[in-house]
Amino acid sequence: MAVVQTRNLTKVFKQGEQGAVNNVNLEGREGEFLVFLGPSGSGKTTLLRMIAGLETPTDGEILIGGRVVNDLSPRERRIAMVFQSYALYPHLTVYKNIVFPLKAQKVPRNTHKEKVEWAASLLGINHLLQRKPRELSGGERQRVALARAIVREPSVFLLDEPLSNLDAKLRASAREELERFHRRIGTTTIYVTHDQVEAMAMGDRVVVLHKGYVRQIGTPTEVYDDPADTFVATFLGSPPMNLIEDTDVIVGFRPEHFRVSEAITDTHKVPLKFHVENIEYLGADWILSGILMGGRFDGKKAVSRLLFGHEFEIGKTYDFAVPERRLKFFDRSTEKKVEARALAWQ
Amino acid sequence: MAVNPAQSSDIVAETNGSAAAAAPPSKPKWTKVKSASAAQSPWLGAAMFAPAVLYLAAIIGGPFVLAVMYAFSDVRIGSTSMHYVGLENFRSIIQSPTFRTSIENSFIFTFVSQVIVLVGSTILAFALEKKFRGRGFFRFLILLPWVAPISLGAIGWKWILDSLYSVINWVLVAIHLYKPYSAPMWLGEPHLAMASVILVQSWRLLPFSTVILLAGLTAIPKEIPEAAAIDGAGFWRTLFQVNIPMMLPIINVAVLFGIIFTFTDMTVVYILTAGGPFDSTQVLPSYAYFTGILGSDLAAGAAVSLFLVPVLVAIAYFMLRVAHRAEVV
Amino acid sequence: MRKLTSRKIAAKVLHWIVLIVFTVLLAFPFYWMVITTFKQNSDLYDLTSNPFIFNAKPTLEHLKFLFQQTMYVRWLGNTALVGIIVVAATLLLSIPAAYALTRLTGRWGQRLGVLIFLTYLIPPTLLFIPLSRVISILGLQDTIWSLVVVYPSFTVPFSIWLLMGFFKSIPRELEDAAMVDGLTRFGAFLKMVVPISTSGILTVVIFSFTLVTQEFVYALTFISPERNQMVGVGIPIFLIRGDVYYWGSLMAACLIASLPIAFLYNLFLDRFIAGFTVGAVKG
């Protein structure tokens, strides 16, 4: 059952200018963790805010639980949202922050305490109930924001880049906590982020957005291994996929598939001579960047990612290759994925 | 990044000397670096604020001490003698019914006008918050009472409230609420006069308070009322439980200023009613003026005006306490 | 397109009603000044005629009277002169002081700043009595110099407060970089900080100037002769001859003195608010 749906959803801020969200069609499934992924300006936050009811669409429909909700206020949509800045009420204690939605929705008084304590214990913040937001750390504030969201037992959770305000170190553990939280609660969640690592790690499905258009909707595997166009191909994966322009196609292959020819066991592989110009040692792996030599890709730049790179030297050329099945092809003018084709490599 | 000039003065000299040739023409001219530490230069600081502090001490501190001295003396305009008379001035003032009326009036004047201003400016601030066409024009008009010199605005009102030609009265008569010549004497009848004075003072302060509250309102991060909307809060709940509590520090500032400006103001009363009729609109500052300058009794005038201070200090204290408690991130 | 719900329409209507009511209440006296300025006396003082319309032709006689037969122009000149000098003095005193208190004196500097601001608790309506003596002892009685000497006492504290808030928002790195480049602390102040503070300084200029034009008690007390008076005191005192109010000219005088200041103020209002909130919200 689709919990959240949008049909041809469009938002134009200024007449005559490019829309922030263009014709988006999507369906969020029950219990799913759906990620809206895209760079800044891609419209992902605007899309989320329209679902929440904080922005009015220029065109199109939004459905929650099968009902068209375009004319409903946020309060009437029975959704919960966690903002990037958490938006905790600074003048209220944690307890009062969490109980606020219960009071606002006129939930019976005698259940308040019980519900707040339930939400707080789910997030492990029972000991913070009497503190004020300014006394809390970033991670604690996020948990309070989540508790405030869950206490109403909404049908949909909306999260707007909740990890971006945290230190890099904290982000990984906070991310893991969120994943566990979602498994425990099972509420349908829509999560907005620009970080493709988060999207891949957390999402059941990813909606990749660029300039207000949906480029692809799929599982992490699908968007990573089978990108619909060059934007998706390069946005996911770090370092980004190598893209090389040919006659009427763009050929793509991921750095981790571009290795020393001998190490590749595939029978069908494309040999490429690789002249190394720069080596970066990142600890867990190595990044080699350089130029392809000879053949139809002579002179084009490429990047390789290896587990072991200490025997390589800058300035030397090596025999590298890419398994043929790992090659991706995109139409040169539309940049969209096309059928694999056979090319003469020499 | 921050290099201590004391230690690096030589290096700076060196590099600047050789860099001078390659330096772009807009680089500041090199001057000899003082040996004081860069972080805090207490002597330079003292030199920079000394003029202001000394001036204020001279023009405010000095006369304040003088005011206290006068209050305990018998100094008059025109005479050069000054003798200590103890609490004599205070005794006679406190016994004067006009003085008691003045204190009463000062409090009523301040309290009522501040309530009107607070409620009015809150409403107006919310109305002005969102952008709309013509907002700048409305803002200009709304600011006029505050920007115009106090006395001139008061004179304008004097004409509007004139006993014979008041335009308000003309309207009241025209809609048959009153018979001709029996419309209210706004400045001639004691209670009405007080109401008029309060009205004009509120009129004058409303724009100022609105501007300050508007600043406080726009300082609330937009996501917080949005979170409240999502949480299910309607208009009134968001207003009273989210917006206003978050604006408390700035409401505080607005009220504090409002009280200071009102309690110590003599202009409105002086222009509109000169304290009349029969001293019914006399307030402390105007009474001090009439006694001290027009009545030539500088000592009594000083004594009257000294009563302003404890009230102001008490108010400031309470305001600061409230501000401390309502601390918002 | 989505239709507006009736709730939203009601909210909009209420919004406009509130705006219009308040604006009318606040601006009406000025509208009234405009009408009165141009109405003939026969029209003004006729109790039977509708005051809202011109029953006789509009006239310039009040303006002529104001400019030709009173000292109005001189008062305007006095006020402008005092304003300019006091603003200059205020800047000279407050800018270095505010900078010193923000950057150079640490925590007790902040406290001193608060103390300076607390001088507002000692109002002109208390100080005017002893000051009147001091002024006459200094021989400045009845001259505009008495005001020039005394007015900074209320423009300086506020300006320091405003500027402190403003300087706090300028990143320290700017001056640090200048000093690494070879400027002294004072040089960095003069050549780096002051030039970027033009908006804060302009705010102080406007605000101080309006405070000068608004002041009443000191001008009333220190100056008696008509030709040396300021416009705020000259109009109520001298345009009312005995018990006769020349309302037409009075209103013209008030209007002309108020409008330019209003325009100026409006231009800088946003900066003023910014300065205000930085100082206030941070406590």
JSON list of C-alpha atoms in Angstrom, two decimals, chain B residues 98 101-102 105 158 185-198 266-283 286-287 290:
[
{"chain": "B", "resi": 98, "resn": "THR", "atom": "CA", "xyz": [0.08, 68.37, 43.96]},
{"chain": "B", "resi": 101, "resn": "THR", "atom": "CA", "xyz": [-1.13, 63.71, 42.51]},
{"chain": "B", "resi": 102, "resn": "SER", "atom": "CA", "xyz": [1.99, 63.90, 40.37]},
{"chain": "B", "resi": 105, "resn": "ASN", "atom": "CA", "xyz": [-0.38, 60.37, 37.73]},
{"chain": "B", "resi": 158, "resn": "LYS", "atom": "CA", "xyz": [-3.70, 69.77, 20.69]},
{"chain": "B", "resi": 185, "resn": "MET", "atom": "CA", "xyz": [-13.70, 68.83, 26.45]},
{"chain": "B", "resi": 186, "resn": "TRP", "atom": "CA", "xyz": [-10.77, 66.58, 25.89]},
{"chain": "B", "resi": 187, "resn": "LEU", "atom": "CA", "xyz": [-8.18, 68.76, 27.49]},
{"chain": "B", "resi": 188, "resn": "GLY", "atom": "CA", "xyz": [-10.41, 70.70, 29.80]},
{"chain": "B", "resi": 189, "resn": "GLU", "atom": "CA", "xyz": [-11.95, 68.02, 31.96]},
{"chain": "B", "resi": 190, "resn": "PRO", "atom": "CA", "xyz": [-9.61, 66.25, 34.44]},
{"chain": "B", "resi": 191, "resn": "HIS", "atom": "CA", "xyz": [-10.33, 62.62, 33.59]},
{"chain": "B", "resi": 192, "resn": "LEU", "atom": "CA", "xyz": [-10.54, 63.24, 29.89]},
{"chain": "B", "resi": 193, "resn": "ALA", "atom": "CA", "xyz": [-7.35, 65.25, 30.02]},
{"chain": "B", "resi": 194, "resn": "MET", "atom": "CA", "xyz": [-5.54, 62.34, 31.64]},
{"chain": "B", "resi": 195, "resn": "ALA", "atom": "CA", "xyz": [-6.94, 60.02, 29.01]},
{"chain": "B", "resi": 196, "resn": "SER", "atom": "CA", "xyz": [-5.83, 62.40, 26.28]},
{"chain": "B", "resi": 197, "resn": "VAL", "atom": "CA", "xyz": [-2.31, 62.63, 27.63]},
{"chain": "B", "resi": 198, "resn": "ILE", "atom": "CA", "xyz": [-2.08, 58.85, 27.89]},
{"chain": "B", "resi": 266, "resn": "MET", "atom": "CA", "xyz": [7.46, 66.05, 30.50]},
{"chain": "B", "resi": 267, "resn": "THR", "atom": "CA", "xyz": [6.90, 67.24, 26.94]},
{"chain": "B", "resi": 268, "resn": "VAL", "atom": "CA", "xyz": [3.51, 65.70, 26.25]},
{"chain": "B", "resi": 269, "resn": "VAL", "atom": "CA", "xyz": [2.00, 66.99, 29.46]},
{"chain": "B", "resi": 270, "resn": "TYR", "atom": "CA", "xyz": [3.63, 70.39, 29.11]},
{"chain": "B", "resi": 271, "resn": "ILE", "atom": "CA", "xyz": [2.33, 70.95, 25.62]},
{"chain": "B", "resi": 272, "resn": "LEU", "atom": "CA", "xyz": [-1.11, 69.45, 25.92]},
{"chain": "B", "resi": 273, "resn": "THR", "atom": "CA", "xyz": [-2.26, 70.57, 29.32]},
{"chain": "B", "resi": 274, "resn": "ALA", "atom": "CA", "xyz": [0.63, 72.25, 31.14]},
{"chain": "B", "resi": 275, "resn": "GLY", "atom": "CA", "xyz": [-0.27, 69.95, 33.98]},
{"chain": "B", "resi": 276, "resn": "GLY", "atom": "CA", "xyz": [-3.86, 71.17, 34.15]},
{"chain": "B", "resi": 277, "resn": "PRO", "atom": "CA", "xyz": [-6.71, 71.35, 34.51]},
{"chain": "B", "resi": 278, "resn": "PHE", "atom": "CA", "xyz": [-6.01, 72.10, 38.15]},
{"chain": "B", "resi": 279, "resn": "ASP", "atom": "CA", "xyz": [-2.88, 69.96, 38.19]},
{"chain": "B", "resi": 280, "resn": "SER", "atom": "CA", "xyz": [-4.88, 66.85, 37.36]},
{"chain": "B", "resi": 281, "resn": "THR", "atom": "CA", "xyz": [-2.44, 65.79, 34.67]},
{"chain": "B", "resi": 282, "resn": "GLN", "atom": "CA", "xyz": [0.70, 66.87, 36.43]},
{"chain": "B", "resi": 283, "resn": "VAL", "atom": "CA", "xyz": [3.42, 64.24, 36.39]},
{"chain": "B", "resi": 286, "resn": "SER", "atom": "CA", "xyz": [6.57, 68.38, 34.61]},
{"chain": "B", "resi": 287, "resn": "TYR", "atom": "CA", "xyz": [5.99, 69.20, 38.25]},
{"chain": "B", "resi": 290, "resn": "PHE", "atom": "CA", "xyz": [7.17, 74.04, 37.11]}
]
